[in-house]
Amino acid sequence: MNKFKGRFIALLRNLRCNVSSINLPGEYIIRKINNHEGNHLNYLREKAHFMPIGVNEYILEVPIEQEIEKDFGGEEAIRNNKKGAEAIEDGIKILRLFKSGLVGFDCILKALADNSTPAYTSFYSHRYLTRITGEFKPYELTEEKEINSLTEFWSKYIDFIKTENKALHWFYRSYHEFYSDDRLLDLVFTLENLYLKGDSEKQSLRYKFAIRGAFFLKKEPLKRKEIFDFLSEVYRLRNKIVHGDNVPDYDSLDILPKLEDIVRKSLHSTLMDSEYHKNLDDNIF
């Protein structure tokens, strides 16, 4: 068996950065696209009709090593491509979990040679910026302190992100929804998996959902009251959407960013603590 180290790159969209490259754990790199890659991308785009990169100048790159037969092709090539795609998607997931901002990619390319100017083949295409409602806030990495925090965050979550987790599933799904109602449901389902998980008593779920989120996230009484009122209203909207009732008009540009921020903070506080749910009510009741 020979070892082949494939180099996979994803063309990032909506990322703003003021450094040329960021080295991350797991041999990941965020860097500016070079002229050779840009020219090759233009060629592939003409052939396969990929969406243009526009003003986005950065790529996410990761090498994948795999043992293969001497004749590299067929099923071995497909498995190698799948492994590369999964690694790229894991990187995108960490970026989304780290902070707000709509970041995604159009396609994944694989280098066909191990040199500075290889040809590329495109094997995976996905519209990762699919929202037609809601805000399109840029994903910014412009402060040195924040970039250092991302490196630490990446190291902490790079292995965990590969595990099956229902809360993370719903959170990531919210990035691919076309409509505000669907995105709201995905975010609420995320919090339900955190704050109502394993709750055998099905009464007063709206109250438990709101009070647990408020006490878990905030210590100051006034802040808790604010979070409680907000989550209670969000759960009321959730029930109306799920049960097919007439949903009152709501300002998605106001509610969804705030809800996403609460969801992200909740995930940061709970994902690495397998015992957190056992103590949710200790300081409340």
Short mmCIF file of C-alpha atoms in Angstrom, two decimals:
data_model
loop_
_atom_site.label_atom_id
_atom_site.label_comp_id
_atom_site.label_asym_id
_atom_site.label_seq_id
_atom_site.Cartn_x
_atom_site.Cartn_y
_atom_site.Cartn_z
CA MET A 1 0.00 0.00 0.00
CA ASN A 2 1.21 3.50 -0.84
CA LYS A 3 0.42 6.63 1.12
CA PHE A 4 -1.05 9.54 -0.75
CA LYS A 5 -1.59 12.95 0.81
CA GLY A 6 -4.39 14.69 -0.99
CA ARG A 7 -4.77 18.44 -0.59
CA PHE A 8 -8.34 19.70 -0.46
CA ILE A 9 -9.45 23.31 -0.61
CA ALA A 10 -12.84 24.96 -0.18
CA LEU A 11 -13.52 28.38 -1.60
CA LEU A 12 -14.86 30.36 1.34
CA ARG A 13 -17.64 32.89 0.90
CA ASN A 14 -18.41 35.92 3.00
CA LEU A 15 -15.17 35.77 5.03
CA ARG A 16 -13.32 39.00 5.80
CA CYS A 17 -9.80 38.78 7.17
CA ASN A 18 -6.80 41.11 7.36
CA VAL A 19 -3.99 38.53 7.42
CA SER A 20 -2.71 36.40 4.57
CA SER A 21 -3.02 33.07 6.40
CA ILE A 22 -4.13 31.47 9.66
CA ASN A 23 -2.60 28.13 10.68
CA LEU A 24 -5.03 26.01 12.67
CA PRO A 25 -4.84 22.67 14.54
CA GLY A 26 -5.25 19.52 12.47
CA GLU A 27 -3.14 21.01 9.63
CA TYR A 28 -6.01 23.27 8.57
CA ILE A 29 -5.11 26.59 6.96
CA ILE A 30 -7.23 29.60 6.12
CA ARG A 31 -5.33 31.60 3.51
CA LYS A 32 -5.67 33.92 0.58
CA ILE A 33 -6.27 32.30 -2.75
CA ASN A 34 -3.28 32.60 -5.10
CA ASN A 35 -3.30 33.57 -8.77
CA HIS A 36 -2.82 30.00 -9.98
CA GLU A 37 -5.79 28.76 -7.93
CA GLY A 38 -7.87 31.72 -9.06
CA ASN A 39 -7.14 31.02 -12.73
CA HIS A 40 -7.91 27.33 -12.32
CA LEU A 41 -11.12 28.16 -10.52
CA ASN A 42 -12.21 30.39 -13.38
CA TYR A 43 -11.61 27.52 -15.79
CA LEU A 44 -13.60 25.07 -13.65
CA ARG A 45 -16.38 27.58 -13.17
CA GLU A 46 -16.79 27.94 -16.93
CA LYS A 47 -16.94 24.16 -17.31
CA ALA A 48 -19.15 23.32 -14.35
CA HIS A 49 -21.04 26.58 -13.79
CA PHE A 50 -19.95 27.07 -10.19
CA MET A 51 -21.06 30.22 -8.46
CA PRO A 52 -18.39 32.98 -8.68
CA ILE A 53 -16.12 33.67 -5.78
CA GLY A 54 -16.74 37.42 -6.07
CA VAL A 55 -14.87 39.52 -3.53
CA ASN A 56 -14.14 36.49 -1.35
CA GLU A 57 -10.40 35.89 -1.40
CA TYR A 58 -9.87 33.10 1.13
CA ILE A 59 -9.83 29.33 1.07
CA LEU A 60 -9.93 26.64 3.74
CA GLU A 61 -7.27 24.01 3.08
CA VAL A 62 -6.61 20.62 4.70
CA PRO A 63 -4.36 17.70 3.68
CA ILE A 64 -5.77 14.18 3.95
CA GLU A 65 -3.45 11.18 4.10
CA GLN A 66 -4.77 7.76 3.11
CA GLU A 67 -3.25 4.43 2.20
CA ILE A 68 -4.23 3.42 -1.31
CA GLU A 69 -3.39 0.90 -3.96
CA LYS A 70 -0.77 1.85 -6.53
CA ASP A 71 -3.49 2.39 -9.11
CA PHE A 72 -5.26 5.33 -7.48
CA GLY A 73 -8.81 5.31 -8.73
CA GLY A 74 -12.26 3.81 -8.44
CA GLU A 75 -13.58 3.25 -4.95
CA GLU A 76 -10.33 4.36 -3.29
CA ALA A 77 -10.55 7.75 -4.98
CA ILE A 78 -14.18 8.11 -3.95
CA ARG A 79 -13.38 7.29 -0.31
CA ASN A 80 -10.51 9.78 -0.35
CA ASN A 81 -12.81 12.47 -1.74
CA LYS A 82 -15.42 11.74 0.92
CA LYS A 83 -12.83 12.00 3.66
CA GLY A 84 -11.66 15.34 2.27
CA ALA A 85 -15.23 16.67 2.05
CA GLU A 86 -15.95 15.63 5.64
CA ALA A 87 -12.79 17.37 6.85
CA ILE A 88 -13.75 20.58 5.05
CA GLU A 89 -17.28 20.43 6.46
CA ASP A 90 -15.90 19.90 9.97
CA GLY A 91 -13.87 23.07 9.55
CA ILE A 92 -16.91 25.04 8.42
CA LYS A 93 -18.86 23.73 11.43
CA ILE A 94 -16.18 24.97 13.84
CA LEU A 95 -16.17 28.42 12.20
CA ARG A 96 -19.96 28.65 12.59
CA LEU A 97 -19.89 27.45 16.17
CA PHE A 98 -17.11 29.90 17.07
CA LYS A 99 -18.93 33.14 16.26
CA SER A 100 -21.77 34.73 14.31
CA GLY A 101 -21.54 35.64 10.65
CA LEU A 102 -22.65 33.77 7.57
CA VAL A 103 -19.70 31.75 6.26
CA GLY A 104 -19.86 28.93 3.72
CA PHE A 105 -18.36 27.53 0.52
CA ASP A 106 -19.39 26.78 -3.04
CA CYS A 107 -17.29 23.77 -3.94
CA ILE A 108 -14.33 21.64 -2.88
CA LEU A 109 -11.31 21.16 -5.09
CA LYS A 110 -8.63 18.48 -4.87
CA ALA A 111 -5.08 19.05 -6.01
CA LEU A 112 -3.95 16.51 -8.60
CA ALA A 113 -0.24 16.86 -7.80
CA ASP A 114 1.90 17.69 -4.78
CA ASN A 115 3.54 20.88 -6.01
CA SER A 116 3.00 24.63 -5.91
CA THR A 117 1.03 24.82 -9.17
CA PRO A 118 -1.07 21.66 -9.42
CA ALA A 119 -4.14 21.18 -11.53
CA TYR A 120 -7.35 20.80 -9.56
CA THR A 121 -10.43 18.70 -9.95
CA SER A 122 -13.77 19.75 -8.52
CA PHE A 123 -15.70 16.87 -6.98
CA TYR A 124 -18.11 18.43 -4.54
CA SER A 125 -20.43 21.38 -4.93
CA HIS A 126 -22.96 22.67 -2.45
CA ARG A 127 -24.67 26.02 -1.99
CA TYR A 128 -23.69 26.73 1.55
CA LEU A 129 -25.22 30.21 1.60
CA THR A 130 -28.83 29.36 0.87
CA ARG A 131 -30.83 31.79 2.96
CA ILE A 132 -33.22 34.03 1.13
CA THR A 133 -34.49 35.57 4.36
CA GLY A 134 -32.55 36.99 7.26
CA GLU A 135 -29.31 38.91 7.52
CA PHE A 136 -26.10 38.25 5.61
CA LYS A 137 -23.65 39.41 8.24
CA PRO A 138 -20.03 39.00 7.08
CA TYR A 139 -17.84 36.55 8.97
CA GLU A 140 -14.94 38.68 10.20
CA LEU A 141 -11.56 37.57 11.53
CA THR A 142 -9.75 40.88 11.80
CA GLU A 143 -8.42 41.08 15.37
CA GLU A 144 -5.28 39.24 16.48
CA LYS A 145 -6.89 38.37 19.83
CA GLU A 146 -9.89 36.84 18.08
CA ILE A 147 -7.70 34.84 15.70
CA ASN A 148 -5.79 33.44 18.69
CA SER A 149 -9.10 32.57 20.34
CA LEU A 150 -10.19 30.76 17.17
CA THR A 151 -7.00 28.67 17.26
CA GLU A 152 -7.69 27.62 20.86
CA PHE A 153 -11.35 26.97 20.06
CA TRP A 154 -10.39 24.88 17.03
CA SER A 155 -8.04 22.74 19.12
CA LYS A 156 -10.79 22.18 21.72
CA TYR A 157 -13.54 21.16 19.29
CA ILE A 158 -11.79 19.55 16.30
CA ASP A 159 -12.34 16.00 17.62
CA PHE A 160 -15.69 16.62 19.31
CA ILE A 161 -17.18 18.11 16.16
CA LYS A 162 -16.98 14.69 14.46
CA THR A 163 -19.29 13.04 17.02
CA GLU A 164 -23.04 12.62 16.63
CA ASN A 165 -24.83 15.33 18.58
CA LYS A 166 -28.49 16.25 18.06
CA ALA A 167 -28.12 19.80 19.31
CA LEU A 168 -25.28 20.46 16.86
CA HIS A 169 -27.29 18.82 14.08
CA TRP A 170 -30.15 21.31 14.45
CA PHE A 171 -27.78 24.25 14.88
CA TYR A 172 -25.93 23.50 11.64
CA ARG A 173 -29.17 22.81 9.82
CA SER A 174 -30.34 26.34 10.62
CA TYR A 175 -27.66 27.66 8.24
CA HIS A 176 -29.30 25.96 5.26
CA GLU A 177 -32.90 27.02 5.70
CA PHE A 178 -34.59 29.21 3.09
CA TYR A 179 -37.26 30.65 5.37
CA SER A 180 -37.32 32.36 8.74
CA ASP A 181 -39.87 30.00 10.32
CA ASP A 182 -37.73 26.97 9.50
CA ARG A 183 -34.60 28.63 10.83
CA LEU A 184 -36.41 29.58 14.05
CA LEU A 185 -37.56 25.98 14.52
CA ASP A 186 -34.04 24.60 14.01
CA LEU A 187 -32.63 26.98 16.62
CA VAL A 188 -35.41 26.19 19.11
CA PHE A 189 -34.91 22.45 18.55
CA THR A 190 -31.23 23.01 19.40
CA LEU A 191 -32.16 24.56 22.75
CA GLU A 192 -34.77 21.89 23.43
CA ASN A 193 -32.02 19.28 23.09
CA LEU A 194 -30.00 21.21 25.68
CA TYR A 195 -32.63 22.35 28.17
CA LEU A 196 -35.43 19.79 27.85
CA LYS A 197 -33.40 16.70 27.10
CA GLY A 198 -34.50 13.67 29.11
CA ASP A 199 -37.35 15.57 30.74
CA SER A 200 -40.00 12.95 31.43
CA GLU A 201 -42.56 15.52 32.61
CA LYS A 202 -44.16 17.05 29.52
CA GLN A 203 -46.10 19.78 31.34
CA SER A 204 -45.02 23.44 31.37
CA LEU A 205 -42.37 22.92 28.71
CA ARG A 206 -42.50 26.55 27.62
CA TYR A 207 -41.81 27.70 31.19
CA LYS A 208 -39.01 25.16 31.73
CA PHE A 209 -37.46 26.05 28.37
CA ALA A 210 -37.36 29.75 29.23
CA ILE A 211 -36.41 29.55 32.93
CA ARG A 212 -33.61 27.05 32.42
CA GLY A 213 -32.11 29.06 29.57
CA ALA A 214 -32.32 32.29 31.59
CA PHE A 215 -30.70 30.84 34.72
CA PHE A 216 -28.08 28.92 32.82
CA LEU A 217 -26.90 31.89 30.76
CA LYS A 218 -27.23 34.84 33.12
CA LYS A 219 -26.59 35.57 36.80
CA GLU A 220 -28.04 39.07 37.08
CA PRO A 221 -31.81 39.03 37.84
CA LEU A 222 -32.66 41.71 35.26
CA LYS A 223 -30.73 39.89 32.54
CA ARG A 224 -32.42 36.63 33.49
CA LYS A 225 -35.82 38.29 33.21
CA GLU A 226 -34.92 39.60 29.76
CA ILE A 227 -33.78 36.18 28.55
CA PHE A 228 -36.79 34.48 30.13
CA ASP A 229 -39.27 36.79 28.39
CA PHE A 230 -37.48 36.42 25.06
CA LEU A 231 -37.28 32.61 25.18
CA SER A 232 -40.88 32.36 26.33
CA GLU A 233 -42.02 34.37 23.32
CA VAL A 234 -39.81 32.32 20.98
CA TYR A 235 -41.33 29.09 22.32
CA ARG A 236 -44.82 30.49 21.78
CA LEU A 237 -43.91 31.14 18.15
CA ARG A 238 -42.45 27.65 17.91
CA ASN A 239 -45.72 26.09 19.06
CA LYS A 240 -47.80 28.08 16.60
CA ILE A 241 -45.54 27.14 13.68
CA VAL A 242 -45.41 23.44 14.62
CA HIS A 243 -49.16 23.13 15.15
CA GLY A 244 -50.09 24.99 11.97
CA ASP A 245 -51.72 27.95 13.72
CA ASN A 246 -51.74 31.43 12.27
CA VAL A 247 -48.32 32.80 13.12
CA PRO A 248 -48.30 36.49 14.01
CA ASP A 249 -45.92 38.72 12.14
CA TYR A 250 -42.58 38.91 13.90
CA ASP A 251 -39.38 40.75 13.09
CA SER A 252 -37.07 37.94 11.98
CA LEU A 253 -34.17 40.38 11.60
CA ASP A 254 -34.53 41.17 15.29
CA ILE A 255 -35.43 37.77 16.75
CA LEU A 256 -33.25 35.35 14.76
CA PRO A 257 -29.81 36.96 15.36
CA LYS A 258 -30.57 37.23 19.09
CA LEU A 259 -31.82 33.65 19.23
CA GLU A 260 -28.77 32.39 17.34
CA ASP A 261 -26.51 34.20 19.82
CA ILE A 262 -28.29 32.53 22.75
CA VAL A 263 -28.04 29.14 21.06
CA ARG A 264 -24.32 29.56 20.36
CA LYS A 265 -23.57 30.63 23.96
CA SER A 266 -25.61 27.69 25.25
CA LEU A 267 -23.64 25.28 23.05
CA HIS A 268 -20.32 26.74 24.20
CA SER A 269 -21.36 26.21 27.83
CA THR A 270 -22.74 22.69 27.51
CA LEU A 271 -21.08 20.71 24.73
CA MET A 272 -18.00 19.68 26.68
CA ASP A 273 -19.90 19.12 29.95
CA SER A 274 -21.76 15.82 29.82
CA GLU A 275 -23.23 16.37 33.31
CA TYR A 276 -24.63 19.88 32.87
CA HIS A 277 -28.25 18.75 32.38
CA LYS A 278 -28.27 17.01 35.77
CA ASN A 279 -27.84 20.34 37.54
CA LEU A 280 -30.13 22.55 35.45
CA ASP A 281 -32.75 22.99 38.16
CA ASP A 282 -30.49 23.06 41.23
CA ASN A 283 -30.43 26.84 41.48
CA ILE A 284 -33.98 27.44 40.28
CA PHE A 285 -36.42 25.29 42.25
#
